[in-house]
CSV table of C-alpha atoms and ligand atoms in Angstrom, one decimal:
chain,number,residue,atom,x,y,z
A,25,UNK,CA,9.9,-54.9,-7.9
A,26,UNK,CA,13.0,-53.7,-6.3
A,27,UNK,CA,14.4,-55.6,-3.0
A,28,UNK,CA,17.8,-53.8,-2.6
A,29,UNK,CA,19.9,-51.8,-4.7
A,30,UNK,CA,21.7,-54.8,-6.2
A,31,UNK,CA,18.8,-57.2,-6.2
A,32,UNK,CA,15.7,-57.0,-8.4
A,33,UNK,CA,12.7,-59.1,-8.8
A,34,UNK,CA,12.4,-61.2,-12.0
A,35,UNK,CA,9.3,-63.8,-10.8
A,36,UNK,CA,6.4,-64.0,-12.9
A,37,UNK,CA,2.4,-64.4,-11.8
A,38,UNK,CA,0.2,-67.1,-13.1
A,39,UNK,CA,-3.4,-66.5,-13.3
A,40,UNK,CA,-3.9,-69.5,-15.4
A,41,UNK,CA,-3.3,-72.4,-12.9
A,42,UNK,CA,-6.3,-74.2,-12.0
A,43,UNK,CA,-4.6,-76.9,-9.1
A,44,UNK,CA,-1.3,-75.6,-7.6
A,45,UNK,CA,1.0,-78.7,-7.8
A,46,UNK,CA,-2.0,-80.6,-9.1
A,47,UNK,CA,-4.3,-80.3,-5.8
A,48,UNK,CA,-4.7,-76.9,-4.4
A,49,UNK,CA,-7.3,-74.0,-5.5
A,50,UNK,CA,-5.8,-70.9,-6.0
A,51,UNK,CA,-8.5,-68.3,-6.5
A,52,UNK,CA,-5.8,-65.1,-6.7
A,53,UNK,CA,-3.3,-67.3,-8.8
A,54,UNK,CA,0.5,-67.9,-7.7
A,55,UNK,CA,3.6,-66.4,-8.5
A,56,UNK,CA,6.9,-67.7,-9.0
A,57,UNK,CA,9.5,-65.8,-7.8
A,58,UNK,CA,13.1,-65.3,-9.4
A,59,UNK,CA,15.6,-63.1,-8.5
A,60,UNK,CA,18.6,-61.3,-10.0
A,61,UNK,CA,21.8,-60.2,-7.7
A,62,UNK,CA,23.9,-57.7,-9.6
A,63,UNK,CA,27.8,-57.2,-8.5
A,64,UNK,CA,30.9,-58.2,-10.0
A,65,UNK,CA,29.2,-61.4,-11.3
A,66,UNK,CA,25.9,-61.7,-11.6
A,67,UNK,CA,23.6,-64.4,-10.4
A,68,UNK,CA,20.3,-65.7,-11.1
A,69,UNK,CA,18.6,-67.3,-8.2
A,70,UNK,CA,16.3,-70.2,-9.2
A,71,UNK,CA,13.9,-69.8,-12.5
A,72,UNK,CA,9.9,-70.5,-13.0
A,73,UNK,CA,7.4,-72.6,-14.0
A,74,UNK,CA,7.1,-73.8,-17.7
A,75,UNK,CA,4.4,-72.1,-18.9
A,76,UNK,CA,6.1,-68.5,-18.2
A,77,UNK,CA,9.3,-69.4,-19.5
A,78,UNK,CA,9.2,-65.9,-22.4
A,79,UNK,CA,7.8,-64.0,-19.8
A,80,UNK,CA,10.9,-64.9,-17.4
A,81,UNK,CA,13.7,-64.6,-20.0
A,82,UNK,CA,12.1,-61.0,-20.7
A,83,UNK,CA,12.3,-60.0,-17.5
A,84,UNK,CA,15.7,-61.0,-16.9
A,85,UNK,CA,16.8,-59.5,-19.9
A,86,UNK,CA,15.0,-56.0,-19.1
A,87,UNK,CA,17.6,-56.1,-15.6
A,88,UNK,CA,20.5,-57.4,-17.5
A,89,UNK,CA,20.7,-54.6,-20.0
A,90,UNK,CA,23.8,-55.9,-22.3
A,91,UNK,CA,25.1,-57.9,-19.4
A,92,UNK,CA,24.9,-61.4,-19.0
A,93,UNK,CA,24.7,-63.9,-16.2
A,94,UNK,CA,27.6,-65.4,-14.5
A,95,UNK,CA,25.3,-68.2,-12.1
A,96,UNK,CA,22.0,-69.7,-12.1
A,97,UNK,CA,21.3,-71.2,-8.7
A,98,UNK,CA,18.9,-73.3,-8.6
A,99,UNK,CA,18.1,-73.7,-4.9
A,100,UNK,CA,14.8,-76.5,-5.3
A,101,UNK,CA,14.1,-78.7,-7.8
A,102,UNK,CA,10.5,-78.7,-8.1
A,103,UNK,CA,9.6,-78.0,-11.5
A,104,UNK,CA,7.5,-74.7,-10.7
A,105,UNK,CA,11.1,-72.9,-10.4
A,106,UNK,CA,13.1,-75.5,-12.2
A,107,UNK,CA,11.3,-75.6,-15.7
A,108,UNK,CA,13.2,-73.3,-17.6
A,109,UNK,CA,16.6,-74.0,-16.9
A,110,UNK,CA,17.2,-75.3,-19.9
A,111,UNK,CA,15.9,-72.3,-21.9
A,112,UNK,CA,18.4,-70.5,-19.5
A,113,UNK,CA,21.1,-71.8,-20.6
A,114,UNK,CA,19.6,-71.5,-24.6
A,115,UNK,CA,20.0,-67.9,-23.8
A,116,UNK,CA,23.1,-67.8,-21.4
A,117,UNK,CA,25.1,-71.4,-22.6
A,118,UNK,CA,28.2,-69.6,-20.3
A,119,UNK,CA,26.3,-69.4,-17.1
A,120,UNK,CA,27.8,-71.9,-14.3
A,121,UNK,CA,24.7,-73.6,-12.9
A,122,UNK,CA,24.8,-74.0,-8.8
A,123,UNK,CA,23.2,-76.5,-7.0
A,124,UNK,CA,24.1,-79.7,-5.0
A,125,UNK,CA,25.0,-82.9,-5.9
A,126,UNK,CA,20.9,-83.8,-5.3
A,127,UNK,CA,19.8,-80.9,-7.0
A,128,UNK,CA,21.9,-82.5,-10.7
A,129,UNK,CA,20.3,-85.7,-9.8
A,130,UNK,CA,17.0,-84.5,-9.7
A,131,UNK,CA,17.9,-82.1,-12.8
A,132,UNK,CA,19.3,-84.9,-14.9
A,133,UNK,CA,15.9,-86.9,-14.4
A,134,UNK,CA,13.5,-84.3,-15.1
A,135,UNK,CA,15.7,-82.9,-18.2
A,136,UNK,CA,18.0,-85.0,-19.3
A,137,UNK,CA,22.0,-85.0,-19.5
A,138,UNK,CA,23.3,-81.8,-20.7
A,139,UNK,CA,26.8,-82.6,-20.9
A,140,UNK,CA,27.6,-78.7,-22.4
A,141,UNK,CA,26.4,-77.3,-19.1
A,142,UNK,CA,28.7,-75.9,-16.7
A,143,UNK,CA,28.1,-76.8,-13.2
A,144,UNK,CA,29.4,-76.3,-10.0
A,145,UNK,CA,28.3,-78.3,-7.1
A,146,UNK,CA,28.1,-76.5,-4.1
A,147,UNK,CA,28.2,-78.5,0.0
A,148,UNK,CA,26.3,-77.1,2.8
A,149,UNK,CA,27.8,-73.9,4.4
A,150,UNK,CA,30.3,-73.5,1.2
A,151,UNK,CA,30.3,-69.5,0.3
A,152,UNK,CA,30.3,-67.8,-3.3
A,153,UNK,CA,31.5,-63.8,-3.5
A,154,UNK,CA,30.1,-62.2,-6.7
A,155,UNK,CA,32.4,-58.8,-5.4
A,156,UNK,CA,30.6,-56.8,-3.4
A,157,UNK,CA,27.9,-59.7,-2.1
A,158,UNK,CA,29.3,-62.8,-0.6
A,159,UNK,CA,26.3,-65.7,-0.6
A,160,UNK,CA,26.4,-68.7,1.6
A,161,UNK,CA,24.6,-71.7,0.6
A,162,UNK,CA,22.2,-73.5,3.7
A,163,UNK,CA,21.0,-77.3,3.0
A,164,UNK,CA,17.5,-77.6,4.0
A,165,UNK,CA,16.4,-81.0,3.2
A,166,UNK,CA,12.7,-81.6,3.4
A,167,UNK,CA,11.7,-78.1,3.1
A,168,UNK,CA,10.2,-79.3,1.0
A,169,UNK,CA,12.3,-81.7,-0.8
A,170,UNK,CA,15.8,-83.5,-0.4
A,171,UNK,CA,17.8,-81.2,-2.5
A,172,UNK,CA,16.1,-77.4,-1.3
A,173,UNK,CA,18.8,-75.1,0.1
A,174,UNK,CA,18.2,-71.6,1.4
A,175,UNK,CA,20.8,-68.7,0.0
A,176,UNK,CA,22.1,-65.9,2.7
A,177,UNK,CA,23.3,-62.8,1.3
A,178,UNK,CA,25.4,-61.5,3.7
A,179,UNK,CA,26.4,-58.0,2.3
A,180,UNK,CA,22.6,-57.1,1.7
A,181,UNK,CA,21.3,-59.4,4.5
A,182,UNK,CA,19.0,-60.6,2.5
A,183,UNK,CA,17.3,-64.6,2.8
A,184,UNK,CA,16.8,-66.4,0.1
A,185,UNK,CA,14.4,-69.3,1.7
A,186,UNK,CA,13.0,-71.2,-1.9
A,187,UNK,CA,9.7,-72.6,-0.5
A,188,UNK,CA,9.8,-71.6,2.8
A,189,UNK,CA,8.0,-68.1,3.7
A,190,UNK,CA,5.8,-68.8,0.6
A,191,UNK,CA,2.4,-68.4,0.2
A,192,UNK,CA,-0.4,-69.2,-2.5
A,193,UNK,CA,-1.7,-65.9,-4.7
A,194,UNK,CA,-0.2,-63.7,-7.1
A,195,UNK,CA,1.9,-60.9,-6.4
A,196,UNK,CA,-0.1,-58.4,-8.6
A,197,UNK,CA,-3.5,-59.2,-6.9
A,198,UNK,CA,-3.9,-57.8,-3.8
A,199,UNK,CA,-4.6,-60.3,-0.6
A,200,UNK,CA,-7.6,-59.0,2.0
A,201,UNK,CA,-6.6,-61.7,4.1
A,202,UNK,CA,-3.4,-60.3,4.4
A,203,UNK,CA,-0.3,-63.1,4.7
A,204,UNK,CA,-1.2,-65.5,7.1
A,205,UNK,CA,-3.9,-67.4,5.4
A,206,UNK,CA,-2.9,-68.2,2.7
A,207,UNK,CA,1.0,-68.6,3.5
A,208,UNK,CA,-0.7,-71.1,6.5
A,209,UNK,CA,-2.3,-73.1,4.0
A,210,UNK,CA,0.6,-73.3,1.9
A,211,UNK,CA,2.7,-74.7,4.6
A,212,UNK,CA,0.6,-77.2,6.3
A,213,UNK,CA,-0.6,-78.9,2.9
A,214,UNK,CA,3.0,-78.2,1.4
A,215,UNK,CA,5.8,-78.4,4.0
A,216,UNK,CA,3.7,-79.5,7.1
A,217,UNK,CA,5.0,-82.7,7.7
A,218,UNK,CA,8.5,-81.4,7.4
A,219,UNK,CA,7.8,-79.7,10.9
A,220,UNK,CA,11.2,-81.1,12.0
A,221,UNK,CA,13.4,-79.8,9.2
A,222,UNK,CA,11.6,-76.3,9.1
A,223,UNK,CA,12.9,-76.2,12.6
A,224,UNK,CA,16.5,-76.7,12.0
A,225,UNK,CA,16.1,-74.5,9.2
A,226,UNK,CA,14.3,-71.8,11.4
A,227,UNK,CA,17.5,-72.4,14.0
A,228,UNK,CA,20.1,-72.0,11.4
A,229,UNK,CA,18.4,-68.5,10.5
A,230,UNK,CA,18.4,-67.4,13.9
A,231,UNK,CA,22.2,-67.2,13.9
A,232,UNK,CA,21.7,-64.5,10.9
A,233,UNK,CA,21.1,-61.1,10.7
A,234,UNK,CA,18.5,-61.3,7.9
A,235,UNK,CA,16.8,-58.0,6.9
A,236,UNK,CA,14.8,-59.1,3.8
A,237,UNK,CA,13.5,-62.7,3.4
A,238,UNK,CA,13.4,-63.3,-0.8
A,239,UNK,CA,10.8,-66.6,-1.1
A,240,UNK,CA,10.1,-68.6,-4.5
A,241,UNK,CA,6.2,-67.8,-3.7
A,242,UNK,CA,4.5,-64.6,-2.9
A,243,UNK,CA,5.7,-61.2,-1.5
A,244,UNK,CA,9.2,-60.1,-0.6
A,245,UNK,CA,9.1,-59.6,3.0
A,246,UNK,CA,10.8,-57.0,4.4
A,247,UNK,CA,9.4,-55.5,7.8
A,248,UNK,CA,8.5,-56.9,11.1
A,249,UNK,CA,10.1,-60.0,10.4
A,250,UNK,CA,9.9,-61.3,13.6
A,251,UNK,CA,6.3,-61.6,13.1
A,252,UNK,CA,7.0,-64.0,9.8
A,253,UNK,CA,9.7,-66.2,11.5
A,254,UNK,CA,7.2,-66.2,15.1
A,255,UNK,CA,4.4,-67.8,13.0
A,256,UNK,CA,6.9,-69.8,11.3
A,257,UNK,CA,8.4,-71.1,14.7
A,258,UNK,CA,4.9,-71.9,15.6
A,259,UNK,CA,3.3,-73.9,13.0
A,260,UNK,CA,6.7,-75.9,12.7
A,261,UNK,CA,7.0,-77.1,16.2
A,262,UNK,CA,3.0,-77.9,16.3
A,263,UNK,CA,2.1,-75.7,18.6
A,264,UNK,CA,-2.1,-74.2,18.3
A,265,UNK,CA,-1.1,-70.9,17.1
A,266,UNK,CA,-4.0,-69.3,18.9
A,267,UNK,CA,-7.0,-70.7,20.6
A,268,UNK,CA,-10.4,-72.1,18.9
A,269,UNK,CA,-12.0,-74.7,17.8
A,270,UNK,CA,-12.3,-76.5,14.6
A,271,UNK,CA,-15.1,-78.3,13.5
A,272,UNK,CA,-14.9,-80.6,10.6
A,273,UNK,CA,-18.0,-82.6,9.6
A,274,UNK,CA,-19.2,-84.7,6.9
A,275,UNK,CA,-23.2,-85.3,6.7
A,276,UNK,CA,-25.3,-87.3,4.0
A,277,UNK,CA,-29.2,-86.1,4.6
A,278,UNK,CA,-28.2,-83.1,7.1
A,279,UNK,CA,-28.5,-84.4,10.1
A,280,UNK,CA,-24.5,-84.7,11.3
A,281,UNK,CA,-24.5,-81.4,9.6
A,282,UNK,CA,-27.2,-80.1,12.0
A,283,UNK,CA,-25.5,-81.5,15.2
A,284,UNK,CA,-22.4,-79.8,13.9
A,285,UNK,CA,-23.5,-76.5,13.3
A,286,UNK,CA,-25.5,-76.2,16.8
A,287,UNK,CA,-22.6,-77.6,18.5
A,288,UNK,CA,-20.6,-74.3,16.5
A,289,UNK,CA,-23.8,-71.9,18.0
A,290,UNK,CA,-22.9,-72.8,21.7
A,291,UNK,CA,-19.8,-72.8,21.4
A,292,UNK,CA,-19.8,-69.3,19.9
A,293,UNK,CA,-22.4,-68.2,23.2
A,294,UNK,CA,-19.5,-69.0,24.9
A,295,UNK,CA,-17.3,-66.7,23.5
A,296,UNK,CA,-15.3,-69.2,22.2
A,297,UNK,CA,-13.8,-68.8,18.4
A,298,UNK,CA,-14.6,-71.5,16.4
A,299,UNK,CA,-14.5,-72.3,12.1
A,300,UNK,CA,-16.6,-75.1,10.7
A,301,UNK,CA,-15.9,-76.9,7.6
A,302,UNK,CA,-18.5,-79.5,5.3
A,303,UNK,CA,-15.3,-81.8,4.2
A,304,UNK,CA,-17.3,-82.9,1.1
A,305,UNK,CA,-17.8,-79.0,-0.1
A,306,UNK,CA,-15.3,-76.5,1.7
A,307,UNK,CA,-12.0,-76.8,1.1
A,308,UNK,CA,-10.1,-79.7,2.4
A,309,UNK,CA,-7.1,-77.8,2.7
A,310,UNK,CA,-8.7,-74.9,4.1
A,311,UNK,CA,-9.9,-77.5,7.2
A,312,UNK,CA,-6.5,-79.0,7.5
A,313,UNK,CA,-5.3,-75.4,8.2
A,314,UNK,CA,-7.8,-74.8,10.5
A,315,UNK,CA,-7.3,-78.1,12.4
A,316,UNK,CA,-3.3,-76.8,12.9
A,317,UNK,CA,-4.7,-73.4,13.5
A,318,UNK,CA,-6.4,-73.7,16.8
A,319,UNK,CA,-6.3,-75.9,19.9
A,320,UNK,CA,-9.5,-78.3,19.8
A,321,UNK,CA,-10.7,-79.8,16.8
A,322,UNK,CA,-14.5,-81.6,16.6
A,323,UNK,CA,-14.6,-84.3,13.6
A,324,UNK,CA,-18.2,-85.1,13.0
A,325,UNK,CA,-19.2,-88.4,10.8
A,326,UNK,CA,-21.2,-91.3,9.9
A,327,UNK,CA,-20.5,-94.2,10.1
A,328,UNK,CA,-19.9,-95.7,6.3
A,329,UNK,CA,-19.7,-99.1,4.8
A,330,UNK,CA,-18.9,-100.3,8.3
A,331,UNK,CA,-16.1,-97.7,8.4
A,332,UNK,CA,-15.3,-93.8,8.4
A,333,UNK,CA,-17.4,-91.7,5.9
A,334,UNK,CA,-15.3,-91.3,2.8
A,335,UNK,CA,-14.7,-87.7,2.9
A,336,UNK,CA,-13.6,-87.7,6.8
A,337,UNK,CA,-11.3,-90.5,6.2
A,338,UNK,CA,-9.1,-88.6,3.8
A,339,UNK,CA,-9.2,-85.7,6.2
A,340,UNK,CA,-7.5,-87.5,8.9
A,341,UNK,CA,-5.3,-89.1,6.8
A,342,UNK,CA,-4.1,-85.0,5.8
A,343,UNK,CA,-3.9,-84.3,9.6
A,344,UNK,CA,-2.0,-87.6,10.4
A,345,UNK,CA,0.4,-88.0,7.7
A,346,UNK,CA,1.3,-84.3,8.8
A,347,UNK,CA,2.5,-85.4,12.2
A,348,UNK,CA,-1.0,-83.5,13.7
A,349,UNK,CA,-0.1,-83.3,17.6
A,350,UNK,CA,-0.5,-81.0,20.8
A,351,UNK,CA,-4.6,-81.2,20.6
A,352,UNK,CA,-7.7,-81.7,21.8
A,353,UNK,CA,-10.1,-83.8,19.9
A,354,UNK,CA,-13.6,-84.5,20.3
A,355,UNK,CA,-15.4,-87.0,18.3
A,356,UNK,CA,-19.4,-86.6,17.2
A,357,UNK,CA,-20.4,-90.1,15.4
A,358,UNK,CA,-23.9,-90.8,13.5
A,359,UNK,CA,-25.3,-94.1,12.7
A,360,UNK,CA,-28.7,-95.4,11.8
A,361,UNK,CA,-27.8,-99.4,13.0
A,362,UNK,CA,-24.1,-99.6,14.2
A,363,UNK,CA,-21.9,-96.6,14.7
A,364,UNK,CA,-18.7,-97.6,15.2
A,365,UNK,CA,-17.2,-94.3,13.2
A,366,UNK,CA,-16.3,-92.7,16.5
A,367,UNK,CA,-13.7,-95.8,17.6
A,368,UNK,CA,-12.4,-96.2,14.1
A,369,UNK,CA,-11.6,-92.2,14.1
A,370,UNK,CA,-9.7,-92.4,17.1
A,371,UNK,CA,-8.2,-95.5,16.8
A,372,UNK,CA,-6.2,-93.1,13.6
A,373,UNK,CA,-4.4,-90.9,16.0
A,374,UNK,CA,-3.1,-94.0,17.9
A,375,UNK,CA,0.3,-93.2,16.6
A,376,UNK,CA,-0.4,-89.4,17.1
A,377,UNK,CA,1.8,-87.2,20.0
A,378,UNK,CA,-0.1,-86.1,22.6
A,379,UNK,CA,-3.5,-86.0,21.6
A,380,UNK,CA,-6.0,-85.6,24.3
A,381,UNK,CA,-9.9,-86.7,23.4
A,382,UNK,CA,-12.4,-84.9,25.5
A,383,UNK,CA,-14.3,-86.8,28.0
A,384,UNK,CA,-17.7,-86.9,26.1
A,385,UNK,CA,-18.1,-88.5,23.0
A,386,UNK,CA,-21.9,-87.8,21.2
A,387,UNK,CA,-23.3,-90.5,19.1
A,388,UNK,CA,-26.3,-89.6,17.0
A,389,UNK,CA,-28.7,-92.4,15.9
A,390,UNK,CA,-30.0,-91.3,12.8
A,391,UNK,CA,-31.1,-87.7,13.9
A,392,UNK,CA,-30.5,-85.2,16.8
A,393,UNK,CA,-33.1,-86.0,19.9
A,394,UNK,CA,-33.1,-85.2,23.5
A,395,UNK,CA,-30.1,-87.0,24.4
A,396,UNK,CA,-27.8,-86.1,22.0
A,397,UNK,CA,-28.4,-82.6,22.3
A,398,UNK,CA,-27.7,-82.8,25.8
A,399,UNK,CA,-24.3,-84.7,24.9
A,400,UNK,CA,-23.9,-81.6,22.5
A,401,UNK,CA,-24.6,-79.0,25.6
A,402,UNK,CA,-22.4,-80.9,27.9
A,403,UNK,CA,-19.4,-81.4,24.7
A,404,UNK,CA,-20.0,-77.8,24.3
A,405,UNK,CA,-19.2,-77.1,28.0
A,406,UNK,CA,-16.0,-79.6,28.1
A,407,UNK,CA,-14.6,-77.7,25.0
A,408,UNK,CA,-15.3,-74.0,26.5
A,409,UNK,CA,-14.1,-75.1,29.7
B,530,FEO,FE1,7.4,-74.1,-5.0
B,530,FEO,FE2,8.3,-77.1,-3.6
B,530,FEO,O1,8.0,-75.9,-5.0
């Protein structure tokens, strides 16, 4: 894969993975990008997971020719692009490895002292000219750990952005869904929290005149960019990125499920666009994207063990640990004898910012009846309205 005339693609696609960092599906795999930049010196930005560690070195040695590499920069630590420094330097022991004074903390635990390796620690804004291309080296802690820094070519105008601008699926397997999904789900369960830091980041690019953004996951983008950094800018300052409804359930015998899916139906009479997830069988992180995705969100439970059904719990726990803001909520609760699931749910956005709960609550006992489809009708009408 070419990006410019000096820079070439080196990544590799896994089609093996069965949990992205131990939690997410990937059904079209992943791919772990890697990048050459040939001038004067040549450098190697950031390697790839362990299992692709041959494929990698081949790779790298196909756009090397009888060259070898001046720099390894190892812009994030995480071990899906840090795994094979150390076979890098097996096959290029003169290579200066670049990072920051986190990123040889971080490299020492996972690997181990390597007191024959040549490093050069690099501080934020600090600049390295290869010739031709002069890089300059962008901290941007928490995105999406402490030690992650972004790399701007200037010469090229090319952004390197490690995590950021990822998403899940291989590069070889085409995407129907195009880039959003997938690079949404990536960054709410991934970098979501960090909305904050992806926002000084985001501010820090603005002031750069990037034609090409290079990430460690997925494709190289390199047209309408505004489009990537808009969506960006969005999700990172919590704002609904268009409007909808999300409706997240739980149900045991079917009947929160019911109530759920009819409140879905009126909702969609109204012309409103809405996406339902079962919590205990879709996926979670598909729901979690969802919930940042639109406007409104319904959570529909039972009570449980005196408490919030299992499933439900750990869904609000994904949306609140993410800093989940800027929304509606509406709460539909189901209990045969005491239902106090609709208090305990809210009473988990307490510390939440401006979260607005619709007017009508609906509590289900046991089953739909009369009533509580007419508290569905008139929830359906506060949400539409
Ligand atoms: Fe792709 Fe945070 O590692």
């Amino acid at each position: 894969m070419r990006v410019t005339d000096d820079i070439k693609y080196v990544g590799v696609n896994d089609h093996q993975v069965d949990l992205f960092e131990g939690q997410y599906v990937v059904p079209r795999g992943m791919a772990y990008n890697s990048y050459v930049i040939l001038d004067e010196k040549i450098a190697v930005m950031d390697t790839v997971d362990q299992h692709f560690g041959e494929e990698w070195l081949a790779n790298l040695a196909a756009v090397l020719g009888d060259r070898k590499p001046d720099y390894l920069i190892v812009q994030h630590m995480e071990p899906d692009h840090s795994a094979n420094i150390t076979s890098f330097l097996g096959a290029y022991p003169d290579a200066v490895v670049i990072g920051n004074a986190k990123t040889f903390t971080f490299m020492e635990q996972f690997y181990g002292k390597n007191p024959s390796m040549k490093k050069q620690i690099v501080k934020n804004g600090e600049e390295l000219c290869l010739g031709k291309h002069v890089l300059k080296f962008v901290f941007a802690p928490m995105v999406h750990w402490p030690e992650v820094m972004v790399t701007y070519d200037s010469t090229d105008k090319v952004l390197f952005s490690a995590d950021g601008f990822g998403k899940f699926g291989a590069n070889d397997v085409e995407d129907p869904e195009g880039w959003a999904c997938e690079a949404r789900r990536y960054y709410f369960g991934i970098v979501g929290k960090y909305g904050l830091q992806t926002q000084k980041l985001l501010k820090a690019a603005a002031g750069l005149d990037i034609q090409v953004i290079c990430p460690l996951h997925g494709p190289v983008l390199s047209e309408d960019l505004g489009y990537y950094l808009g969506m960006y800018d969005k999700w990172s300052s919590y704002t609904p990125e268009e409007p909808g409804v999300c409706i997240a359930y739980t149900s045991v015998y079917g009947h929160t499920k019911a109530a759920a899916e009819k409140l879905a139906e009126l909702l969609r009479a109204k012309g409103v666009k809405v996406a339902i997830s079962d919590l205990a069988r879709d996926d979670m992180p598909e729901a979690v994207e969802d919930a940042f995705r639109y406007d409104r969100l319904v959570l529909a439970t039972t009570t449980y063990n005196n408490g919030i059904f299992p499933f439900m719990h750990t869904f609000i726990e994904h949306l609140t640990e993410r800093e989940y803001q800027n929304r509606t909520i509406a709460i539909i609760e189901n209990g045969t004898w005491a239902p106090v699931a609709g208090k305990l749910m809210k009473a988990m956005f307490e510390k939440s910012k401006n979260i607005t709960f619709t007017e009508t609550t609906v509590t289900i006992k046991s089953a739909l009846n009369a009533d509580s489809e007419a508290a569905l009708e008139k929830l359906a009408e506060e949400l539409a309205g």
